Structures are given as structure tokens and as C-alpha cells.
Short mmCIF file of C-alpha atoms and ligand atoms in Angstrom, two decimals:
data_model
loop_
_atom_site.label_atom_id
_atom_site.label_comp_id
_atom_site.label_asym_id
_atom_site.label_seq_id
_atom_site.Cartn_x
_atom_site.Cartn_y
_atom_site.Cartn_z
CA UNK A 1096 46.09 -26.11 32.56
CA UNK A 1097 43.76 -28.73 32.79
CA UNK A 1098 43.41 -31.12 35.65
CA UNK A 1099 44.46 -33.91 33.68
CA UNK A 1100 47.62 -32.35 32.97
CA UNK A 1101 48.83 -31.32 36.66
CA UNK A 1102 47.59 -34.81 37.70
CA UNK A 1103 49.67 -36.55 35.23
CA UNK A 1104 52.69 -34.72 36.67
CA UNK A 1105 51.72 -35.61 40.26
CA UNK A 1106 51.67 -39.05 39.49
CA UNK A 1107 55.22 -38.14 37.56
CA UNK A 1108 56.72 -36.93 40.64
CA UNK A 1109 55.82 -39.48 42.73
CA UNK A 1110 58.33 -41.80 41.11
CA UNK A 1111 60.47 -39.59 43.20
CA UNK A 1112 59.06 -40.61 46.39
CA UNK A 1113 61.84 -41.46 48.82
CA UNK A 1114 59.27 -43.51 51.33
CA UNK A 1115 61.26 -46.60 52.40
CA UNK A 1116 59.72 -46.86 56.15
CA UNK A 1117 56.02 -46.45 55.10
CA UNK A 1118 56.14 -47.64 51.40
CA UNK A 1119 53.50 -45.44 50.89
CA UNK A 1120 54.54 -42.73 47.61
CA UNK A 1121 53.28 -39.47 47.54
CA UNK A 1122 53.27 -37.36 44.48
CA UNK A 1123 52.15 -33.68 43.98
CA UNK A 1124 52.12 -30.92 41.76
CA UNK A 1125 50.97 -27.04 42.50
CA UNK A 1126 49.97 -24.83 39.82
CA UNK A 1127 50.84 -21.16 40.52
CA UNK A 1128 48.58 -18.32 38.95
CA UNK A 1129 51.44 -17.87 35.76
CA UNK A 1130 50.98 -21.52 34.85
CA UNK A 1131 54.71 -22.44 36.50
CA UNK A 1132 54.04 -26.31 38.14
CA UNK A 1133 56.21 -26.99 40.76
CA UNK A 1134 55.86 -30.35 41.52
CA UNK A 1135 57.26 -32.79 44.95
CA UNK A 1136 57.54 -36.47 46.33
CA UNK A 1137 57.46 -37.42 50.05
CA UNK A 1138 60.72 -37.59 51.97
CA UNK A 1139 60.80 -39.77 54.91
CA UNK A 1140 63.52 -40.12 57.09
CA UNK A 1141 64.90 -42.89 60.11
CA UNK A 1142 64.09 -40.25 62.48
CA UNK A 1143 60.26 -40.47 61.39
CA UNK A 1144 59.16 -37.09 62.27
CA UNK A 1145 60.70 -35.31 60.45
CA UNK A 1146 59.60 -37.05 56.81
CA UNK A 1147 57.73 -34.22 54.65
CA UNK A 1148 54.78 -35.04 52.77
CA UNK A 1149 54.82 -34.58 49.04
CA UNK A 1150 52.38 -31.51 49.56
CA UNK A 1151 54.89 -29.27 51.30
CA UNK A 1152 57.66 -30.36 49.24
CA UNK A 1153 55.97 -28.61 46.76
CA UNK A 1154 54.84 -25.58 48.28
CA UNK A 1155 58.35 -24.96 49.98
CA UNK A 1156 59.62 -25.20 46.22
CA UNK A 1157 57.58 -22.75 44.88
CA UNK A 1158 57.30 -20.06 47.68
CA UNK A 1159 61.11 -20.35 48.21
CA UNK A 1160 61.24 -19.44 44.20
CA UNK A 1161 58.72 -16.24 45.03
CA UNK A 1162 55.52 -17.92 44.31
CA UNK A 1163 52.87 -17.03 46.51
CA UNK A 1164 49.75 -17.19 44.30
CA UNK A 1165 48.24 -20.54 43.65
CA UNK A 1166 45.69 -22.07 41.69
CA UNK A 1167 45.29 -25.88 42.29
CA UNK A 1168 47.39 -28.46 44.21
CA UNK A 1169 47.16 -31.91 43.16
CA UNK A 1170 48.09 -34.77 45.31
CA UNK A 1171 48.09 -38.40 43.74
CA UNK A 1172 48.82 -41.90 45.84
CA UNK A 1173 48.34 -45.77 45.84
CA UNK A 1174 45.74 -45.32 48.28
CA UNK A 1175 42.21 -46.98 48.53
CA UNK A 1176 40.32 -43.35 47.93
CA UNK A 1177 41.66 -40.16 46.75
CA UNK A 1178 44.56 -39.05 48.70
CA UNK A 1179 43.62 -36.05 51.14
CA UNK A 1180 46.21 -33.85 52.48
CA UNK A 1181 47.12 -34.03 56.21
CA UNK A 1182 45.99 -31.91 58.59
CA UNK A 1183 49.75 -30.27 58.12
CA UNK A 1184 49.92 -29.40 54.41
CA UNK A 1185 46.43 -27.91 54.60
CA UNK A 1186 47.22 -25.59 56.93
CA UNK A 1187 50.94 -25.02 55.36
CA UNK A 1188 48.20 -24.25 51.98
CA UNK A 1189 46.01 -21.83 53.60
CA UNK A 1190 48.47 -20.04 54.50
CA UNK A 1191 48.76 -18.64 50.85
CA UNK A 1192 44.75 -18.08 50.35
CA UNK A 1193 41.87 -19.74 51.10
CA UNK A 1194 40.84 -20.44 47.10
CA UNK A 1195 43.45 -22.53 45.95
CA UNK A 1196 41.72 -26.08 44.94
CA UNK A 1197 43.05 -29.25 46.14
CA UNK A 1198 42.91 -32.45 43.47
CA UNK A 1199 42.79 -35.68 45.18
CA UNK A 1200 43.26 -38.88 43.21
CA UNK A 1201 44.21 -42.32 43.78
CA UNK A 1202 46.01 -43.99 41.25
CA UNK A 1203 43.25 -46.04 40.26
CA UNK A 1204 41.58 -42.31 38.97
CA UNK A 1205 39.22 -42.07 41.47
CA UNK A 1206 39.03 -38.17 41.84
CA UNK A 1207 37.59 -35.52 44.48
CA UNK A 1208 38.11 -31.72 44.37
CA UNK A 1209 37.95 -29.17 47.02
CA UNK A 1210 38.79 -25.69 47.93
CA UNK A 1211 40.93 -25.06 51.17
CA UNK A 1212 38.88 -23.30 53.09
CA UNK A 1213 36.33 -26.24 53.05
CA UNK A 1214 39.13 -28.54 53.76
CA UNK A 1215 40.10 -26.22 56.55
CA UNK A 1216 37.69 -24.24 57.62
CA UNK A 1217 38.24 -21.43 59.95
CA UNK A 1218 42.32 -21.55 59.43
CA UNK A 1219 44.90 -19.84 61.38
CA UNK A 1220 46.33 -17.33 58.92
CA UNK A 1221 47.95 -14.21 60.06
CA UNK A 1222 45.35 -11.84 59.81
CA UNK A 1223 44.93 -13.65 63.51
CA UNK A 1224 48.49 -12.25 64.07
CA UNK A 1225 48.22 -8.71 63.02
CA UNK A 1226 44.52 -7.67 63.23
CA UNK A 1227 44.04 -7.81 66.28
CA UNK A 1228 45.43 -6.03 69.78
CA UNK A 1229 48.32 -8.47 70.11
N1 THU B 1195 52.01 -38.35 52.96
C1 THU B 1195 52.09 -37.38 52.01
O1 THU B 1195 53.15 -37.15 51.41
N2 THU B 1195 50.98 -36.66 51.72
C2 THU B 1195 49.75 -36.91 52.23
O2 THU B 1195 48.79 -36.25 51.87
C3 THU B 1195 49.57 -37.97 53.23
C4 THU B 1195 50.81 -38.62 53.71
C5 THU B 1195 53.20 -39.14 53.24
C6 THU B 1195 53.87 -38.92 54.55
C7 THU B 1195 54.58 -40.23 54.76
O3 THU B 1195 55.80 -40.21 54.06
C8 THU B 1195 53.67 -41.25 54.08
O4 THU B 1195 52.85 -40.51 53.20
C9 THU B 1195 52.81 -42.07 55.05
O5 THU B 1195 52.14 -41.24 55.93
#
């Protein structure tokens, strides 16, 4: 699938944004390595910690449906520059390999593309867990 595409149903998704506290909507969409798009919106809440960005709505979707293997995850928002992912989702990404690229866009099209591991580099993942002497 083409960039375009997952993009396009990114921006899609974030009509589902549920952001009445920041006003700021958040759409995403995650390609897994079959070609399955799961897709998510940000959730805030009145307790304001606990809102989820649009990111990890998405992930959580498709890892809680057995997806592990990803591809690209693109994020879309109203934003002045292509929306980045928090410090939060990209760890929640790198979790599941450090090659999946990230698509950021603003809804004006402005566009940037990056691999996780150079928008995290030197992530926690679990082979800090179990390869080593506890
Ligand atoms: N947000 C996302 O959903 N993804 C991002 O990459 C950045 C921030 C959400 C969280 C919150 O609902 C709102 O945007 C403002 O921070």
C-alpha cells in the first residue's frame, strides 16, 4: 500500500477524534506486514492523563487482534508541521521492531518519514529484560 493510501485513512480516522479538552484531532493508521490497516483517533478524557493518543489506539487494536509485525504507522493532525509521535507511542512502537516507518503529515500535506529507531534511538525493548543477568 502506498503512502497515500494509509494517509488518506489517517486523516479518515481522525474524524473520530474524541478531543474536546485540547481540540487538537489525532488520526492514525498502522499497516501490518499482510496489508490489514488498523487505524485510531485520540481519546481524551476529564481526568487528562489518562487520554490516549491516536498512535496507541492503533497499535493496541492491532496487537490485541495478534498483529505484531508492522510496516508503517501514519499519524496525520491540524498541526503547523507534520505531526510527530510523543515520546509515549514511540516507545509503545519500538516495542514491536525497530524498522517500522513512521509517516508524519499535517493536514496541509506537509510530509516527513522516519524509521523508529531514528526516532528513538537506543529504545528499551526487552532484550534489556532477558539478555542479560537479571
Ligand atoms: N496526540 C496524539 O494523539 N498523537 C500525537 O502524536 C500527539 C498528541 C493527542 C493527545 C491529546 O489528545 C492531544 O493530541 C493533545 O496533546
Amino acid at each position: 500500500m502506498d503512502d497515500n493510501k494509509l494517509v488518506q485513512i489517517a486523516s479518515e480516522a481522525r474524524q473520530g477524534a474524541y478531543a474536546p479538552y485540547s481540540g487538537f484531532r489525532v488520526g492514525s493508521a498502522l499497516l501490518c506486514e499482510d496489508g490489514r490497516v488498523f487505524s485510531g483517533a485520540n481519546v481524551e478524557n476529564a481526568v487528562y492523563g489518562l487520554s490516549i493518543c491516536a498512535e496507541r489506539v492503533a497499535i493496541t487494536k492491532a496487537v490485541s487482534e495478534g498483529y505484531r509485525r508492522f510496516e508503517a504507522l501514519a499519524i496525520i493532525a491540524g498541526g503547523p508541521a507534520p505531526c510527530p509521535p510523543c515520546g509515549a507511542c514511540r516507545q509503545f512502537l519500538a516495542e514491536f521492531g525497530p524498522e517500522t516507518t513512521v509517516i508524519m503529515v499535517n493536514i496541509e500535506g506537509q510530509v516527513k518519514r522516519a524509521k523508529i529507531k531514528d526516532l528513538l534511538p537506543d529504545a528499551f525493548t526487552s532484550d534489556q529484560l532477558f539478555g542479560g543477568k537479571g
